[in-house]
CSV table of C-alpha atoms and ligand atoms in Angstrom, one decimal:
chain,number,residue,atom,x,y,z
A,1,UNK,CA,0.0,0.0,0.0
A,2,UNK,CA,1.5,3.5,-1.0
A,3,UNK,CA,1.8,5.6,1.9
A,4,UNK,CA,2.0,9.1,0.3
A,5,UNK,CA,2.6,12.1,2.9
A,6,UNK,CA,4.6,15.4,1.8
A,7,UNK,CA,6.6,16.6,4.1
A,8,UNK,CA,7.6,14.0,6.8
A,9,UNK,CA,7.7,15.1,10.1
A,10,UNK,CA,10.1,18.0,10.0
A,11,UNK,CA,11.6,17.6,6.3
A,12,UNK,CA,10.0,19.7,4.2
A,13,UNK,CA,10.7,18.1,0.2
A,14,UNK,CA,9.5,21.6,-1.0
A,15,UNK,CA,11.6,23.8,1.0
A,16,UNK,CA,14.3,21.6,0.4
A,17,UNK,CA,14.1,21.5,-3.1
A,18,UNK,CA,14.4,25.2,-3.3
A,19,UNK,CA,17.8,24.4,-2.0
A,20,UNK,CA,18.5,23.3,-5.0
A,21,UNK,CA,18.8,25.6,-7.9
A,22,UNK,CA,18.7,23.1,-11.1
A,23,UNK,CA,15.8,21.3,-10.1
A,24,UNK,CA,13.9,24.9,-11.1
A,25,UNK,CA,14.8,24.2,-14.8
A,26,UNK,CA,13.3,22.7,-17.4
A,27,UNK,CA,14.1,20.8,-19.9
A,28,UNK,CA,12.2,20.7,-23.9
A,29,UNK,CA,10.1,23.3,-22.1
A,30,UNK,CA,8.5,20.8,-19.6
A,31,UNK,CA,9.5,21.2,-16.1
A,32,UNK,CA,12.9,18.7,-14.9
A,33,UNK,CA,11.8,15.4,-13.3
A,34,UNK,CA,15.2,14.4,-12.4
A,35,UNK,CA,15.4,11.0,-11.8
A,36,UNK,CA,19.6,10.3,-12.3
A,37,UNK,CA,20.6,10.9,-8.3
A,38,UNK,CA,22.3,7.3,-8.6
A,39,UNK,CA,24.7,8.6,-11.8
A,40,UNK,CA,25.5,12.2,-10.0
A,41,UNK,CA,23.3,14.0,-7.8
A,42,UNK,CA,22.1,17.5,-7.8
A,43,UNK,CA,24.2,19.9,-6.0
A,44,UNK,CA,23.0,22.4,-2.8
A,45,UNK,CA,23.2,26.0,-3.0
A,46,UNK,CA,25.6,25.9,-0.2
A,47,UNK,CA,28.0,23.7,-2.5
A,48,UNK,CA,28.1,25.9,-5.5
A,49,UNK,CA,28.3,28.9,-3.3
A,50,UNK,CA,31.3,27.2,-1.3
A,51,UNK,CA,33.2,26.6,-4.3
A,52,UNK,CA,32.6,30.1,-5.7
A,53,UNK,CA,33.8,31.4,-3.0
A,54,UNK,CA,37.2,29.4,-2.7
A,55,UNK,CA,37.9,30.7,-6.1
A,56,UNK,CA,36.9,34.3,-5.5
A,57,UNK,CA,38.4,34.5,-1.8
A,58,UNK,CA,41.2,32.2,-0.6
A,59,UNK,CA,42.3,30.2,-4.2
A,60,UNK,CA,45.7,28.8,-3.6
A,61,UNK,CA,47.2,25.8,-3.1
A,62,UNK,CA,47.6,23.7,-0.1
A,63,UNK,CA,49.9,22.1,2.2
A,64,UNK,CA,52.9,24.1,1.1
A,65,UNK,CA,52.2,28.0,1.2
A,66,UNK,CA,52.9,29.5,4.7
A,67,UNK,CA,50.7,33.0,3.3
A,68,UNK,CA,47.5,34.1,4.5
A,69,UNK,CA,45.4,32.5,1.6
A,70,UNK,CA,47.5,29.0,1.6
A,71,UNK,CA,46.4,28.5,5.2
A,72,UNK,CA,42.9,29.3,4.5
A,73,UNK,CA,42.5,26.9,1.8
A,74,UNK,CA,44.4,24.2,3.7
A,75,UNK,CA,42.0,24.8,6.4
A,76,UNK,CA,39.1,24.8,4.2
A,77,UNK,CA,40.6,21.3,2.3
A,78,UNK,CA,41.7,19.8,5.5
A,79,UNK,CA,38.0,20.0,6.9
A,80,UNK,CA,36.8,17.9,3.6
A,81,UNK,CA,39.0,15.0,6.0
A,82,UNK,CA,37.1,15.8,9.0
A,83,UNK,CA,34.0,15.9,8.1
A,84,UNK,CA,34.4,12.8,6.2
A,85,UNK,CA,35.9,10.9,9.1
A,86,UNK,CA,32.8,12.0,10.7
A,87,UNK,CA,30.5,11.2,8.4
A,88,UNK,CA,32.0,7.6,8.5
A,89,UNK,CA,32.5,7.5,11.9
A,90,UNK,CA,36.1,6.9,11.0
A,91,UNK,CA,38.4,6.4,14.2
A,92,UNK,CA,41.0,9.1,13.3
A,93,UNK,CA,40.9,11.8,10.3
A,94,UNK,CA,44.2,10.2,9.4
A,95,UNK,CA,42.1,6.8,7.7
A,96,UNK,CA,40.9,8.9,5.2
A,97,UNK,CA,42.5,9.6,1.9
A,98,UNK,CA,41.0,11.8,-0.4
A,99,UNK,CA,40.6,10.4,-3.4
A,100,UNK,CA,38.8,11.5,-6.9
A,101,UNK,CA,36.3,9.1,-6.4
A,102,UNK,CA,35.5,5.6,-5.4
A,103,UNK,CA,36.9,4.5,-8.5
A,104,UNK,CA,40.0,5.9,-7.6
A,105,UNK,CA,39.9,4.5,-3.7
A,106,UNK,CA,39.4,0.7,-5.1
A,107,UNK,CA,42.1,1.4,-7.7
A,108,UNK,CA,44.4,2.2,-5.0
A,109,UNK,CA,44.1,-0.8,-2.4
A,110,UNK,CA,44.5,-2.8,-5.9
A,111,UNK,CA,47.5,-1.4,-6.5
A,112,UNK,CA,49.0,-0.9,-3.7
A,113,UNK,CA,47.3,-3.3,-1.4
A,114,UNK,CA,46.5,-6.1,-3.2
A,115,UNK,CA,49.3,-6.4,-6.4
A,116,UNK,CA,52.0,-6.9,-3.6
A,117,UNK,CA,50.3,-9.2,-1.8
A,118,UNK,CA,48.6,-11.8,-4.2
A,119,UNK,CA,49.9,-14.5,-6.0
A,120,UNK,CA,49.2,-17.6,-7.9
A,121,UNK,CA,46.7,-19.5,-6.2
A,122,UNK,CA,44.7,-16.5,-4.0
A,123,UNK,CA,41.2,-15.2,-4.6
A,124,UNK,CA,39.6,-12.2,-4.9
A,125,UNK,CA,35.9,-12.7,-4.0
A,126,UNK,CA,33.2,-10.0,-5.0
A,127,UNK,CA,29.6,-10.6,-5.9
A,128,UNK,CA,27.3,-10.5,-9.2
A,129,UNK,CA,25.9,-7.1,-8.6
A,130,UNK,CA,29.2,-5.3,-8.5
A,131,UNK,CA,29.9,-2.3,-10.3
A,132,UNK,CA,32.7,-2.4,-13.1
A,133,UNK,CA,34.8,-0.3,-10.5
A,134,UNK,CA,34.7,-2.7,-8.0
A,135,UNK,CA,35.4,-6.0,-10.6
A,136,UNK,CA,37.9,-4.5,-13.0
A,137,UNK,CA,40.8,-3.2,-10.9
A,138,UNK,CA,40.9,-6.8,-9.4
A,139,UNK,CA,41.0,-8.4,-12.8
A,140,UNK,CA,43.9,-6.2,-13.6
A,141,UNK,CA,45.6,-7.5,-10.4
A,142,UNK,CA,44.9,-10.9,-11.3
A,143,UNK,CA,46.4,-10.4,-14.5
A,144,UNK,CA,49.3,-9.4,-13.0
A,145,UNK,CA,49.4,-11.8,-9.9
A,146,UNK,CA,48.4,-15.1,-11.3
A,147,UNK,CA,45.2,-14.0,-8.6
A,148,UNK,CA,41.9,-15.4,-9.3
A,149,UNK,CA,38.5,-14.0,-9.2
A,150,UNK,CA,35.5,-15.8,-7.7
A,151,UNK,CA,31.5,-14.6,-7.8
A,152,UNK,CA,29.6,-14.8,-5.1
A,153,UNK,CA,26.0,-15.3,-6.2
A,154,UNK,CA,22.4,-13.6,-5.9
A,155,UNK,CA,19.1,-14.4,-6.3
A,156,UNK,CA,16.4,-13.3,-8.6
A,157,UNK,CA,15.3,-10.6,-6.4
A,158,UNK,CA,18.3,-9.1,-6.5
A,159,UNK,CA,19.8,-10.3,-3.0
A,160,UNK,CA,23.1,-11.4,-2.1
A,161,UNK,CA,23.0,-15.3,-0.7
A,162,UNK,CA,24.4,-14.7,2.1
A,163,UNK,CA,25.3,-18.6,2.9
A,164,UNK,CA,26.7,-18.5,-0.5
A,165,UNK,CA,28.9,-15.9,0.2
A,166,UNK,CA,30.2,-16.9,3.8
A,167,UNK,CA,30.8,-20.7,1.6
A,168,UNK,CA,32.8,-18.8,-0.5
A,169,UNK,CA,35.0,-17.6,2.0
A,170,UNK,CA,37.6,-20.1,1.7
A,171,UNK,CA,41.2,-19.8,3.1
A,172,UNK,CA,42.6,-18.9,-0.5
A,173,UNK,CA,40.3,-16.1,-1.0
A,174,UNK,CA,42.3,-13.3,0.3
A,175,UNK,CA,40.0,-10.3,-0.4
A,176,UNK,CA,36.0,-9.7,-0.5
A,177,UNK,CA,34.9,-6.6,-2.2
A,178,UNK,CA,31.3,-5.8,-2.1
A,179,UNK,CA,28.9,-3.2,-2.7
A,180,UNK,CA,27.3,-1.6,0.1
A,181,UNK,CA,24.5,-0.4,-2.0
A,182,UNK,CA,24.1,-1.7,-5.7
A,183,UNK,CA,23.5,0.9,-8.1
A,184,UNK,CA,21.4,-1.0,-10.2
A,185,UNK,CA,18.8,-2.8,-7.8
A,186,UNK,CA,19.1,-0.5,-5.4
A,187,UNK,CA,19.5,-3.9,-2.7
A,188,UNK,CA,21.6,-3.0,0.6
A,189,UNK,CA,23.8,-5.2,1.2
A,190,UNK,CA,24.4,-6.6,5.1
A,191,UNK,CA,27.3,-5.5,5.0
A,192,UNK,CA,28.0,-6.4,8.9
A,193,UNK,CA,26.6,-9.6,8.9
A,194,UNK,CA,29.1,-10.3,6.0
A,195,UNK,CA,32.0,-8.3,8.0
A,196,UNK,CA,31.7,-11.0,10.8
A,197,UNK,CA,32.3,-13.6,8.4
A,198,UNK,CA,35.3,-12.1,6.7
A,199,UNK,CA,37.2,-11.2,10.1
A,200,UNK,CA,36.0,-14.6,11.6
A,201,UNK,CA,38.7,-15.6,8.9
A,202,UNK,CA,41.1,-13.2,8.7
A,203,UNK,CA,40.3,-11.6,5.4
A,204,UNK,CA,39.9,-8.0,4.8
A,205,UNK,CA,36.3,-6.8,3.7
A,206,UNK,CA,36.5,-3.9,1.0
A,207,UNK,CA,32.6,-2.4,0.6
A,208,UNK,CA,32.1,0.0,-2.6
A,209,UNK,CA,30.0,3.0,-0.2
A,210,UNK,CA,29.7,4.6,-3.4
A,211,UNK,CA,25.3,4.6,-3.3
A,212,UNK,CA,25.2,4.1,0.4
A,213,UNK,CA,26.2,7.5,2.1
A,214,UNK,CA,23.7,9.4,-0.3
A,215,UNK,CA,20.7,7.5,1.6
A,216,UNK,CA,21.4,6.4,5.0
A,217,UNK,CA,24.5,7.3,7.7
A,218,UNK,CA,27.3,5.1,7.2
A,219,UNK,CA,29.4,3.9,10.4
A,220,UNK,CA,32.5,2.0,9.2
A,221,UNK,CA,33.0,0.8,12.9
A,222,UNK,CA,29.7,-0.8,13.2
A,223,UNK,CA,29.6,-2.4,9.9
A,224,UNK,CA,33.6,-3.9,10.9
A,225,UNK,CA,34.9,-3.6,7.3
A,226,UNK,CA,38.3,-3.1,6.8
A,227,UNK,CA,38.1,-0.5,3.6
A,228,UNK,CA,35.4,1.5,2.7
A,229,UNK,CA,35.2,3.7,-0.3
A,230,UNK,CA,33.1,6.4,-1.3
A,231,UNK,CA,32.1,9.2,-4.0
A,232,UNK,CA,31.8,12.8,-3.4
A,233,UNK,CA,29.4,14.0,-6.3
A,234,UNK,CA,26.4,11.0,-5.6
A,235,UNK,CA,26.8,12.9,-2.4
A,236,UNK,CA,25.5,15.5,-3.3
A,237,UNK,CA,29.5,17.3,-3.7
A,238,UNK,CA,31.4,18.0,-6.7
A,239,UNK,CA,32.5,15.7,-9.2
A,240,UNK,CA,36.0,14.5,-8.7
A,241,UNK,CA,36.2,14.2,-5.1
A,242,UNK,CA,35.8,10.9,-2.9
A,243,UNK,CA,37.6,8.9,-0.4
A,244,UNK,CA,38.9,5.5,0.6
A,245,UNK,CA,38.6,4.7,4.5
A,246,UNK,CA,40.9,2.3,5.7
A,247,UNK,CA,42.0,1.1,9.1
A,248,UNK,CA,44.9,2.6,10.0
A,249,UNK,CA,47.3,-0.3,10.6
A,250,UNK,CA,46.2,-1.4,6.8
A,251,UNK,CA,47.6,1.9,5.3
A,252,UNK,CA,50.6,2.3,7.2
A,253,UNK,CA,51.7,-1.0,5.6
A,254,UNK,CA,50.5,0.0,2.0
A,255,UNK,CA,53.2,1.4,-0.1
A,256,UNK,CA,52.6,4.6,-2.4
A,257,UNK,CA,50.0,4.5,-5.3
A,258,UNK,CA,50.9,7.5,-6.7
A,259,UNK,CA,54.9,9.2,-6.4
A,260,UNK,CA,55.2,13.2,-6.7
A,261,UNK,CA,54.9,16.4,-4.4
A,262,UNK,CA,53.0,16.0,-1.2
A,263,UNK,CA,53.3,12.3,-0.7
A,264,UNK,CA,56.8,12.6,0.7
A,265,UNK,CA,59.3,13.1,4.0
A,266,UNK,CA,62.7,13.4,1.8
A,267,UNK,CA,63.6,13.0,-1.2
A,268,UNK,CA,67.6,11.8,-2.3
A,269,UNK,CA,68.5,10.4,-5.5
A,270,UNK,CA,70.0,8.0,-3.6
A,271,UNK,CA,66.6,7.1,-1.8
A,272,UNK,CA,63.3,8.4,-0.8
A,273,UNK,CA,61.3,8.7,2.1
A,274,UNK,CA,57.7,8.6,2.3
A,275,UNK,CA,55.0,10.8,4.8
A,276,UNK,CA,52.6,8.8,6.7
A,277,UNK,CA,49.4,8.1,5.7
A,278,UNK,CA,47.1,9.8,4.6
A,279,UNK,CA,49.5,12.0,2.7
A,280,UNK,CA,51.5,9.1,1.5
A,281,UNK,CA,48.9,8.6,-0.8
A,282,UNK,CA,47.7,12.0,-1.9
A,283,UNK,CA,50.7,13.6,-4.4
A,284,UNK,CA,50.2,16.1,-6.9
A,285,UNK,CA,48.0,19.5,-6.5
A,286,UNK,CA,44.4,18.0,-5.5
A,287,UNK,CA,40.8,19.1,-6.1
A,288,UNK,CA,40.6,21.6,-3.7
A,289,UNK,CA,37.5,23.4,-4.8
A,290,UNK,CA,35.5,20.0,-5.4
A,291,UNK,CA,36.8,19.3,-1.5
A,292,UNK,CA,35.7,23.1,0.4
A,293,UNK,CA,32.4,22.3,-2.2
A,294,UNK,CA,32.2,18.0,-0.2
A,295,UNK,CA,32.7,19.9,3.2
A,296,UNK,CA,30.1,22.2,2.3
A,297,UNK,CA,27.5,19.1,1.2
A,298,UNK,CA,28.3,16.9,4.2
A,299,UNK,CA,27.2,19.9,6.2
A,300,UNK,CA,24.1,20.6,3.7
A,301,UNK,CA,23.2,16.8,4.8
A,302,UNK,CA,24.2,17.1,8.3
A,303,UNK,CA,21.6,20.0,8.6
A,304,UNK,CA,18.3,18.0,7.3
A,305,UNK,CA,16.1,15.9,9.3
A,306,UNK,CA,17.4,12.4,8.9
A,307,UNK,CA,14.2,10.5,10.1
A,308,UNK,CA,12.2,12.5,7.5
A,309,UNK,CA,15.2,11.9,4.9
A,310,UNK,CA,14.8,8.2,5.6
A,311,UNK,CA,10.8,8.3,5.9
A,312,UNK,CA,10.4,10.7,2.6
A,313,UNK,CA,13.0,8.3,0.2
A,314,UNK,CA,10.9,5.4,1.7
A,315,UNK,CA,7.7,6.5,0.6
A,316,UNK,CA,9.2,7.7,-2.6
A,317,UNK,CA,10.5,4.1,-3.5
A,318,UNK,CA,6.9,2.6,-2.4
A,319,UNK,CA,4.8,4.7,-4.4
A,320,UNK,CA,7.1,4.6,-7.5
A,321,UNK,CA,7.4,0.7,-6.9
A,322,UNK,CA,4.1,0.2,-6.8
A,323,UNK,CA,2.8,2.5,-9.7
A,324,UNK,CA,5.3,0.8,-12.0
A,325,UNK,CA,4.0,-2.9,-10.9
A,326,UNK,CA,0.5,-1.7,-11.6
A,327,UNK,CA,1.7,-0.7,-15.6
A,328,UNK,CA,1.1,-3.5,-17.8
A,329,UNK,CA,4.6,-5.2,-19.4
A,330,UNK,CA,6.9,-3.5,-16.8
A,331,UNK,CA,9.1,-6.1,-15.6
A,332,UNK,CA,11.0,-5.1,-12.3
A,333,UNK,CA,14.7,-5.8,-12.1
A,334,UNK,CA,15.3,-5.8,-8.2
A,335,UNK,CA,13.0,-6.5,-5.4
A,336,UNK,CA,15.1,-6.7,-2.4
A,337,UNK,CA,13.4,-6.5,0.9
A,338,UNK,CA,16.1,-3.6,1.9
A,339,UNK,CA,16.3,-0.6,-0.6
A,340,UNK,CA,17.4,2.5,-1.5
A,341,UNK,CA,15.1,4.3,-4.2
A,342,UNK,CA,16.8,3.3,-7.2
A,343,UNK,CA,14.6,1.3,-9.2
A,344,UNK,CA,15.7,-1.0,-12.5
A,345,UNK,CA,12.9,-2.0,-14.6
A,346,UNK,CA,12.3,-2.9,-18.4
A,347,UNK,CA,8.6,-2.5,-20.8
A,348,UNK,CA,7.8,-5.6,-22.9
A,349,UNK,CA,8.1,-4.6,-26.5
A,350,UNK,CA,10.5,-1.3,-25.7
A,351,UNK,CA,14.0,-0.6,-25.7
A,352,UNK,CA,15.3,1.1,-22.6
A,353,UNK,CA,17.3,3.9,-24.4
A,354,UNK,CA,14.1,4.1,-26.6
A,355,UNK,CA,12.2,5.1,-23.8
A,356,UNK,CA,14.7,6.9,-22.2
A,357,UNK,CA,14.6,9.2,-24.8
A,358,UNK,CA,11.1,10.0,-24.9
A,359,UNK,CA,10.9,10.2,-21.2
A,360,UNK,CA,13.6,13.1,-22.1
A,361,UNK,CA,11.5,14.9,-24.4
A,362,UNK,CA,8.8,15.0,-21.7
A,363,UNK,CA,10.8,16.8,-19.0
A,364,UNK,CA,12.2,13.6,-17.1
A,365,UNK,CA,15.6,12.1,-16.9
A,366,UNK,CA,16.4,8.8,-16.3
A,367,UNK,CA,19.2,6.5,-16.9
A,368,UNK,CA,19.3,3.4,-19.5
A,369,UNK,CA,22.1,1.4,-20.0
A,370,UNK,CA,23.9,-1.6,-18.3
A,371,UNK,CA,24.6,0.9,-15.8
A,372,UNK,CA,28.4,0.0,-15.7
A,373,UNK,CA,27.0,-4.0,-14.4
A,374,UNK,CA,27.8,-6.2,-17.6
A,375,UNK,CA,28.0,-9.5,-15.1
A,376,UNK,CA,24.3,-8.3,-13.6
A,377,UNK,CA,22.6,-7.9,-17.1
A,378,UNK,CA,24.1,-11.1,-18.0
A,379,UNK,CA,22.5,-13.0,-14.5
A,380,UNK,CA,19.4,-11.0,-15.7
A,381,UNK,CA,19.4,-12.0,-19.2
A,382,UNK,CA,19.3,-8.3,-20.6
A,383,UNK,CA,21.4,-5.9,-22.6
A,384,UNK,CA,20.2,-3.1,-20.7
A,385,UNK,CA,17.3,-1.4,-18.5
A,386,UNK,CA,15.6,1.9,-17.4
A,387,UNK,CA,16.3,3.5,-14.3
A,388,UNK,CA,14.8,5.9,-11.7
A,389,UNK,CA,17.0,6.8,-9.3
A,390,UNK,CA,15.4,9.4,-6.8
A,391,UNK,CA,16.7,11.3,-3.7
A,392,UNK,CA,15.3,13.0,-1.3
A,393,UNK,CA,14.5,16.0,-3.4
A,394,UNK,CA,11.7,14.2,-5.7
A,395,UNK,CA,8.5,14.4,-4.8
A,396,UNK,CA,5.3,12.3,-5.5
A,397,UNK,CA,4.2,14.7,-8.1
A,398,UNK,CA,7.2,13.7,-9.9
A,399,UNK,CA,6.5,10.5,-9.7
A,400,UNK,CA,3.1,10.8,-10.9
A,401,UNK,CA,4.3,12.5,-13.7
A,402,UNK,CA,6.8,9.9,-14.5
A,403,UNK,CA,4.2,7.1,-14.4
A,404,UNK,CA,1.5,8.9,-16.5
A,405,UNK,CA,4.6,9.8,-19.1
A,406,UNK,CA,6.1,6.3,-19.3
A,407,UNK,CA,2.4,4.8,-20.1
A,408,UNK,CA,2.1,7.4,-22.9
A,409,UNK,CA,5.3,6.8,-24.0
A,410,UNK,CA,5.3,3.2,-24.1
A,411,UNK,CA,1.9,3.4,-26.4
A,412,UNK,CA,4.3,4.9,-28.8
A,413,UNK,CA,6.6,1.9,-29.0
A,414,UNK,CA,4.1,-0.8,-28.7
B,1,PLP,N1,30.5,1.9,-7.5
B,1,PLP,C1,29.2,2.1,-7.7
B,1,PLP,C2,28.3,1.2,-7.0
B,1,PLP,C3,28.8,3.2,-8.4
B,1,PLP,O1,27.5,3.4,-8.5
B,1,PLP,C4,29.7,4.0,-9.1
B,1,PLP,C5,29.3,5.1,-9.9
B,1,PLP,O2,28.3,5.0,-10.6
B,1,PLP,C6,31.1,3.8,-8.9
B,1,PLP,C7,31.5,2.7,-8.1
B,1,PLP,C8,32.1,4.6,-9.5
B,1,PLP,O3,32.1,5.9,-8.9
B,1,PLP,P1,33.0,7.1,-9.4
B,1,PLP,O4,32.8,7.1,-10.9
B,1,PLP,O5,32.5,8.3,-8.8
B,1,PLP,O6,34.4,6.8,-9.1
């Protein structure tokens, strides 16, 4: 049964949408329905502002000027880590290196983790509904290490099988990489249930955060994983920003990723030192606008009601769940018990970009594609599908609208 009530308790969907200046647009002249939080999300105000500003007031760069405006932009880069470690309810700032994204955090505990460690014989397990970032990097280290990659399954519904999973944890496996959240089904993983079994063993527990922090508060010493990457601009941050958590005692044995300015204590030509982590891992000149902009969104977030968050997204997947079930020839791809609201789903006799298309022309963006998931269209069968992937800025309006526009739509097609 839908359960439709705008605003929830204290969040306010309308006022907070007003936060957001391009969800006022419109787009071939209909008003935006954006439906594409799960690819990048929509920014705040308070974001866009927060990097404006860093350009206009304190632009320079960090960790080497002693002036007035290289200390106020290290300041305003350095509380990116903070805030992060907070949002994570990391143990100590120093676990978090900021990265450009999650891609980039798996990449580095591939390369600088894993390549040195595996050999002939190991096993890297991850699971079906993994996103190419978080099943490519370990090929490549397989390729190089003689490493082998095992699957762990799911089920038609889109859920991990958990006893499948914990059976796969066998003493050569020397890595599990899963996805918190999956950015096709939308399932949540357990990711702490799966944590006990991987530290029962001794084997460290990677989880791709990537679609997880946009929807719910992320604690990486309750779920017990040992790395836990993320994305800045699915959080609502700019694009290019992102960061790997790791236990402390993991990165201080990890070896550089990346050699150049920043990432050092001395440097001879007859050997060089390295800083400690998190530096170690952060040369070169980083994103320092797209990180004051992440600080900026992590307080944005911080700010709402997080019961209403949680109640509003709920209702929003329930309503738009159930409206497409009631369509005739939609096929849902997902039904997980525990969701986000990201919702896969295909029409009988229509092909997603097809539809994707004319959704487009009336005003309403979703994603179609193998949404970077070849091995999870192949378990389903399917080149491709739709996808509606809502935050807590949609509305039920919206997803009236959506509904009403993909049965028109679909009447062109059939
Ligand atoms: N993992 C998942 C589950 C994702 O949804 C994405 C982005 O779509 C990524 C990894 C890659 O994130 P980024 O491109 O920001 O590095």
């Amino acid at each position: 049964m839908t359960r439709l009530h705008d605003p929830v308790g204290d969040f306010d969907v309308d006022r907070v949408r007003t936060d957001f200046p391009l969800l006022a647009r419109s787009v071939h002249d209909k008003p935006l329905v954006y439906f594409d939080s799960a690819n990048t999300a929509q920014k705040p105000r308070a974001v866009i502002e927060a990097v404006d500003r860093y350009y206009r007031e304190f632009n320079a760069n960090v960790a080497r000027a002693v002036h007035q405006l290289g200390e106020e932009a290290t300041a305003a880069y350095e509380s990116a880590r903070d805030k992060l470690a907070r949002l994570l309810n990391a143990p100590s700032r120093d676990e978090i290196v900021l990265t450009s994204g999650t891609t980039q955090a798996i990449n580095l505990v591939a390369y600088s983790w894993a390549l040195p460690r595996l050999g002939p014989g190991d096993t890297i397990l991850v699971t079906t509904m993994e996103h190419h970032a978080n099943i490519v990097p370990w090929q490549l280290v397989c390729e190089r290490t003689g490493a082998r990659l095992k699957v762990a399954p799911i089920d038609e519904r889109g859920e991990l099988i958990v006893e499948k999973f914990i059976e796969a944890l066998t003493p050569d496996v020397k890595l599990a990489a899963v996805a918190h959240v999956s950015n096709v089904l939308g399932t949540i993983n357990p990711v702490a249930e799966l944590a006990r079994a991987t530290r029962k063993r001794g084997i460290p527990l990677l989880v791709d955060g990537s679609q997880a922090a946009p929807h719910f508060a992320v604690d990486v010493r309750a779920l017990g994983c040992d790395f836990y990457a993320m994305t800045g601009h699915k959080l609502f941050g700019p694009t290019g920003t992102g960061a790997l958590w790791a236990r402390r005692e993991i990165l201080r044995e990890m070896p550089p990723f990346f050699g150049g300015g920043e990432m050092i204590r001395e440097v001879r030509f007859d050997g060089t030192t390295y800083a400690e982590p998190p530096h170690r891992f952060e040369a070169g000149t980083p994103n320092i606008a797209g990180f004051v902009g992440l600080a900026a969104a992590i307080d944005y977030l911080g700010a709402l009601d997080h019961a209403g968050v949680a109640a509003h997204e709920a209702d929003l997947l329930a309503h738009a769940t159930d409206a497409l079930r009631a369509l005739p020839g939609v096929r849902l791809i997902g039904e997980a018990a525990h969701k986000v609201p990201v919702i896969s789903f295909l029409v009988e006799g229509a092909h997603a970009h097809d539809l994707a298309t004319l959704l487009d022309h009336e005003g309403i963006a979703v994603r179609s594609g193998h949404h970077c998931a070849h091995p999870l269209m192949q378990f389903y069968g399917v080149p491709a599908t739709l996808r509606a992937s809502l935050a807590f800025y949609n509305t039920h309006a919206e997803v009236e609208r959506f509904v009403a526009a993909l049965a028109r739509v679909r009447k062109l097609l059939a």
